[in-house]
Amino acid sequence: METGELLCEKRETRSKGLVHQLRHQGRVPAILYGPKTAATAVSVSEAELQARVAHIATSRIIRLKSNSAEIDGRHVILKEVQRAPVSRRILHADLYEVDLSRAIRVSVPLKFVGRAAGIAAGGILQPLERQVEVECLPLEIPESVEVDVTELGVHDVIHVSAVKFAGNVKPIYETDYPIVTVLPPTVAEAPAAAAAAEGEAAEAAPAAAEGAAAAPAAAGAKESGGAAAAGGQKKG
């Protein structure tokens, strides 16, 4: 796994005004911590942090650069990034220090490759998971985990246990959960149903027409009958 670098400096935490001042200067308040690291208030460049977040798949491990010997050279991962709800500007970041010689657990995106056989039959490829939790050394974290869906037919399912993980990367799960399937072509049933409805309507049309034609005839017969009866009564 490629490592990126991030300028990082210690910061004061005496008042909220200092936080606003940092943001005005283009810096983001952050917290540096880890299993053997006491929580330390720091700040990082907003532009650099944004670049790291945008390329997190290729720069998951970040090496900190700082004028402070206490911080310089430490390796971290972005544990959490808080954003403004509207502008999406980064407001705060959690930097979790890792030991390059010890395995850690992280979530890695899944990448589905190939064209599923079920698609030719009208099926729809449906991912059920977008990432998977793995355990490995920090520098062995994969950019993504590929899942070959070529042999996947309609209603077929690939479970996490069937996925191949490179090197010493080990998936973490308690239940063998499904990650991708091919759904049947349910959308294609709508035109068929519409065609059936049109057929029923077409069959009903002649009967309706005959009924409509019979109605005036019946009405005429009734009027004729009524007139005849009236004539008979007058003659008598």
GROMACS .gro file of C-alpha atoms in nm:
model
  236
    1MET     CA    1   0.000   0.000   0.000
    2GLU     CA    2   0.129   0.339  -0.102
    3THR     CA    3   0.175   0.592   0.179
    4GLY     CA    4   0.098   0.961   0.156
    5GLU     CA    5   0.234   1.248   0.364
    6LEU     CA    6   0.049   1.511   0.561
    7LEU     CA    7   0.183   1.822   0.734
    8CYS     CA    8   0.070   1.816   1.095
    9GLU     CA    9   0.132   2.052   1.388
   10LYS     CA   10   0.031   2.060   1.752
   11ARG     CA   11  -0.238   2.315   1.838
   12GLU     CA   12  -0.373   2.498   2.138
   13THR     CA   13  -0.714   2.405   2.278
   14ARG     CA   14  -0.784   2.697   2.510
   15SER     CA   15  -1.086   2.841   2.329
   16LYS     CA   16  -1.321   2.786   2.037
   17GLY     CA   17  -1.194   3.109   1.886
   18LEU     CA   18  -0.865   2.936   1.808
   19VAL     CA   19  -1.052   2.669   1.613
   20HIS     CA   20  -1.226   2.931   1.400
   21GLN     CA   21  -0.893   3.102   1.347
   22LEU     CA   22  -0.737   2.776   1.228
   23ARG     CA   23  -1.015   2.721   0.976
   24HIS     CA   24  -0.980   3.077   0.853
   25GLN     CA   25  -0.611   3.001   0.789
   26GLY     CA   26  -0.701   2.696   0.579
   27ARG     CA   27  -0.624   2.440   0.850
   28VAL     CA   28  -0.841   2.171   1.006
   29PRO     CA   29  -0.841   2.082   1.378
   30ALA     CA   30  -0.771   1.714   1.437
   31ILE     CA   31  -0.694   1.468   1.713
   32LEU     CA   32  -0.404   1.221   1.703
   33TYR     CA   33  -0.443   0.906   1.913
   34GLY     CA   34  -0.375   0.533   1.920
   35PRO     CA   35  -0.344   0.224   2.145
   36LYS     CA   36  -0.013   0.352   2.281
   37THR     CA   37  -0.058   0.720   2.198
   38ALA     CA   38  -0.212   0.977   2.430
   39ALA     CA   39  -0.471   1.196   2.258
   40THR     CA   40  -0.293   1.498   2.112
   41ALA     CA   41  -0.464   1.804   1.962
   42VAL     CA   42  -0.316   1.882   1.619
   43SER     CA   43  -0.402   2.070   1.301
   44VAL     CA   44  -0.347   1.979   0.938
   45SER     CA   45  -0.369   2.155   0.602
   46GLU     CA   46  -0.727   2.149   0.473
   47ALA     CA   47  -0.612   2.124   0.110
   48GLU     CA   48  -0.376   1.834   0.182
   49LEU     CA   49  -0.634   1.654   0.394
   50GLN     CA   50  -0.893   1.693   0.120
   51ALA     CA   51  -0.647   1.539  -0.126
   52ARG     CA   52  -0.584   1.245   0.108
   53VAL     CA   53  -0.957   1.187   0.152
   54ALA     CA   54  -1.015   1.202  -0.225
   55HIS     CA   55  -0.744   0.938  -0.282
   56ILE     CA   56  -0.801   0.731   0.030
   57ALA     CA   57  -0.795   0.406  -0.171
   58THR     CA   58  -0.432   0.467  -0.276
   59SER     CA   59  -0.307   0.651   0.033
   60ARG     CA   60  -0.470   0.479   0.325
   61ILE     CA   61  -0.154   0.490   0.537
   62ILE     CA   62  -0.039   0.847   0.596
   63ARG     CA   63   0.301   0.954   0.726
   64LEU     CA   64   0.292   1.272   0.933
   65LYS     CA   65   0.546   1.546   0.874
   66SER     CA   66   0.597   1.797   1.151
   67ASN     CA   67   0.844   2.035   1.315
   68SER     CA   68   0.758   1.857   1.639
   69ALA     CA   69   0.971   1.550   1.705
   70GLU     CA   70   0.677   1.411   1.904
   71ILE     CA   71   0.465   1.391   1.588
   72ASP     CA   72   0.706   1.372   1.294
   73GLY     CA   73   0.732   1.032   1.124
   74ARG     CA   74   0.425   0.875   1.279
   75HIS     CA   75   0.201   0.663   1.057
   76VAL     CA   76  -0.173   0.706   1.080
   77ILE     CA   77  -0.501   0.622   0.909
   78LEU     CA   78  -0.798   0.855   0.878
   79LYS     CA   79  -1.032   0.703   1.132
   80GLU     CA   80  -1.309   0.958   1.089
   81VAL     CA   81  -1.372   1.282   0.901
   82GLN     CA   82  -1.648   1.523   1.004
   83ARG     CA   83  -1.797   1.753   0.740
   84ALA     CA   84  -2.030   2.051   0.733
   85PRO     CA   85  -2.380   1.928   0.633
   86VAL     CA   86  -2.430   2.177   0.347
   87SER     CA   87  -2.088   2.287   0.218
   88ARG     CA   88  -1.928   1.944   0.290
   89ARG     CA   89  -1.619   2.127   0.409
   90ILE     CA   90  -1.402   1.919   0.644
   91LEU     CA   91  -1.449   2.038   1.001
   92HIS     CA   92  -1.250   1.783   1.202
   93ALA     CA   93  -1.046   1.467   1.155
   94ASP     CA   94  -0.943   1.172   1.372
   95LEU     CA   95  -0.589   1.046   1.302
   96TYR     CA   96  -0.534   0.696   1.438
   97GLU     CA   97  -0.169   0.597   1.481
   98VAL     CA   98  -0.074   0.248   1.366
   99ASP     CA   99   0.224   0.023   1.426
  100LEU     CA  100   0.353  -0.094   1.087
  101SER     CA  101   0.459  -0.426   1.241
  102ARG     CA  102   0.116  -0.511   1.385
  103ALA     CA  103  -0.195  -0.619   1.194
  104ILE     CA  104  -0.499  -0.392   1.203
  105ARG     CA  105  -0.861  -0.423   1.095
  106VAL     CA  106  -0.995  -0.191   0.826
  107SER     CA  107  -1.278  -0.181   0.572
  108VAL     CA  108  -1.178  -0.219   0.208
  109PRO     CA  109  -1.402  -0.148  -0.095
  110LEU     CA  110  -1.523  -0.437  -0.310
  111LYS     CA  111  -1.467  -0.422  -0.687
  112PHE     CA  112  -1.692  -0.642  -0.901
  113VAL     CA  113  -1.526  -0.752  -1.226
  114GLY     CA  114  -1.654  -0.944  -1.529
  115ARG     CA  115  -1.998  -0.968  -1.686
  116ALA     CA  116  -2.236  -1.197  -1.499
  117ALA     CA  117  -2.386  -1.480  -1.707
  118GLY     CA  118  -2.730  -1.395  -1.568
  119ILE     CA  119  -2.725  -1.054  -1.735
  120ALA     CA  120  -2.755  -1.223  -2.077
  121ALA     CA  121  -3.081  -1.374  -1.952
  122GLY     CA  122  -3.213  -1.032  -1.857
  123GLY     CA  123  -3.098  -1.040  -1.496
  124ILE     CA  124  -2.964  -0.743  -1.300
  125LEU     CA  125  -2.636  -0.754  -1.106
  126GLN     CA  126  -2.713  -0.648  -0.750
  127PRO     CA  127  -2.425  -0.581  -0.506
  128LEU     CA  128  -2.535  -0.652  -0.150
  129GLU     CA  129  -2.219  -0.513   0.013
  130ARG     CA  130  -1.984  -0.237  -0.100
  131GLN     CA  131  -1.694  -0.310   0.135
  132VAL     CA  132  -1.550  -0.586   0.347
  133GLU     CA  133  -1.364  -0.581   0.677
  134VAL     CA  134  -1.016  -0.734   0.666
  135GLU     CA  135  -0.718  -0.780   0.892
  136CYS     CA  136  -0.362  -0.732   0.770
  137LEU     CA  137  -0.045  -0.531   0.821
  138PRO     CA  138  -0.091  -0.158   0.756
  139LEU     CA  139   0.134  -0.155   0.450
  140GLU     CA  140  -0.048  -0.458   0.303
  141ILE     CA  141  -0.393  -0.300   0.299
  142PRO     CA  142  -0.530  -0.357  -0.054
  143GLU     CA  143  -0.677  -0.071  -0.255
  144SER     CA  144  -0.979  -0.292  -0.322
  145VAL     CA  145  -1.083  -0.657  -0.322
  146GLU     CA  146  -1.185  -0.793  -0.663
  147VAL     CA  147  -1.486  -1.023  -0.694
  148ASP     CA  148  -1.525  -1.212  -1.024
  149VAL     CA  149  -1.897  -1.233  -1.110
  150THR     CA  150  -1.857  -1.395  -1.455
  151GLU     CA  151  -2.017  -1.728  -1.358
  152LEU     CA  152  -2.302  -1.570  -1.163
  153GLY     CA  153  -2.643  -1.671  -1.301
  154VAL     CA  154  -2.990  -1.546  -1.213
  155HIS     CA  155  -3.061  -1.606  -0.841
  156ASP     CA  156  -2.697  -1.712  -0.783
  157VAL     CA  157  -2.517  -1.559  -0.485
  158ILE     CA  158  -2.150  -1.510  -0.395
  159HIS     CA  159  -2.071  -1.520  -0.023
  160VAL     CA  160  -1.773  -1.359   0.143
  161SER     CA  161  -1.616  -1.701   0.208
  162ALA     CA  162  -1.584  -1.754  -0.170
  163VAL     CA  163  -1.385  -1.434  -0.225
  164LYS     CA  164  -1.009  -1.466  -0.281
  165PHE     CA  165  -0.791  -1.235  -0.072
  166ALA     CA  166  -0.432  -1.168  -0.171
  167GLY     CA  167  -0.130  -1.233   0.048
  168ASN     CA  168  -0.185  -1.224   0.422
  169VAL     CA  169  -0.510  -1.030   0.399
  170LYS     CA  170  -0.775  -1.210   0.604
  171PRO     CA  171  -1.149  -1.134   0.593
  172ILE     CA  172  -1.322  -1.079   0.926
  173TYR     CA  173  -1.678  -1.210   0.966
  174GLU     CA  174  -1.888  -1.417   1.204
  175THR     CA  175  -2.156  -1.516   0.953
  176ASP     CA  176  -2.086  -1.610   0.592
  177TYR     CA  177  -2.288  -1.323   0.446
  178PRO     CA  178  -2.378  -1.270   0.076
  179ILE     CA  179  -2.207  -0.986  -0.108
  180VAL     CA  180  -2.353  -0.996  -0.461
  181THR     CA  181  -2.632  -1.165  -0.657
  182VAL     CA  182  -2.817  -1.146  -0.989
  183LEU     CA  183  -3.183  -1.050  -0.963
  184PRO     CA  184  -3.442  -1.194  -1.206
  185PRO     CA  185  -3.570  -0.968  -1.486
  186THR     CA  186  -3.877  -0.849  -1.292
  187VAL     CA  187  -3.893  -0.524  -1.487
  188ALA     CA  188  -3.961  -0.719  -1.807
  189GLU     CA  189  -4.289  -0.849  -1.662
  190ALA     CA  190  -4.450  -0.506  -1.686
  191PRO     CA  191  -4.472  -0.496  -2.071
  192ALA     CA  192  -4.607  -0.854  -2.068
  193ALA     CA  193  -4.877  -0.758  -1.821
  194ALA     CA  194  -4.964  -0.452  -2.029
  195ALA     CA  195  -4.993  -0.668  -2.342
  196ALA     CA  196  -5.224  -0.910  -2.161
  197ALA     CA  197  -5.440  -0.620  -2.047
  198GLU     CA  198  -5.459  -0.488  -2.402
  199GLY     CA  199  -5.565  -0.834  -2.525
  200GLU     CA  200  -5.845  -0.852  -2.269
  201ALA     CA  201  -5.957  -0.503  -2.365
  202ALA     CA  202  -5.959  -0.600  -2.734
  203GLU     CA  203  -6.173  -0.907  -2.662
  204ALA     CA  204  -6.415  -0.704  -2.455
  205ALA     CA  205  -6.453  -0.432  -2.723
  206PRO     CA  206  -6.669  -0.637  -2.971
  207ALA     CA  207  -6.901  -0.745  -2.692
  208ALA     CA  208  -6.936  -0.387  -2.578
  209ALA     CA  209  -7.002  -0.277  -2.934
  210GLU     CA  210  -7.271  -0.543  -2.981
  211GLY     CA  211  -7.433  -0.435  -2.657
  212ALA     CA  212  -7.427  -0.072  -2.765
  213ALA     CA  213  -7.581  -0.163  -3.104
  214ALA     CA  214  -7.851  -0.377  -2.944
  215ALA     CA  215  -7.957  -0.102  -2.709
  216PRO     CA  216  -8.106   0.137  -2.975
  217ALA     CA  217  -8.283  -0.159  -3.144
  218ALA     CA  218  -8.440  -0.263  -2.818
  219ALA     CA  219  -8.540   0.095  -2.750
  220GLY     CA  220  -8.699   0.119  -3.098
  221ALA     CA  221  -8.891  -0.201  -3.048
  222LYS     CA  222  -9.019  -0.076  -2.720
  223GLU     CA  223  -9.134   0.251  -2.875
  224SER     CA  224  -9.307   0.067  -3.163
  225GLY     CA  225  -9.479  -0.164  -2.924
  226GLY     CA  226  -9.591   0.129  -2.716
  227ALA     CA  227  -9.728   0.313  -3.021
  228ALA     CA  228  -9.920   0.007  -3.138
  229ALA     CA  229 -10.082  -0.038  -2.803
  230ALA     CA  230 -10.183   0.324  -2.795
  231GLY     CA  231 -10.335   0.294  -3.144
  232GLY     CA  232 -10.534  -0.011  -3.039
  233GLN     CA  233 -10.681   0.164  -2.740
  234LYS     CA  234 -10.792   0.468  -2.952
  235LYS     CA  235 -10.959   0.246  -3.212
  236GLY     CA  236 -11.166   0.067  -2.958
   0.00000   0.00000   0.00000
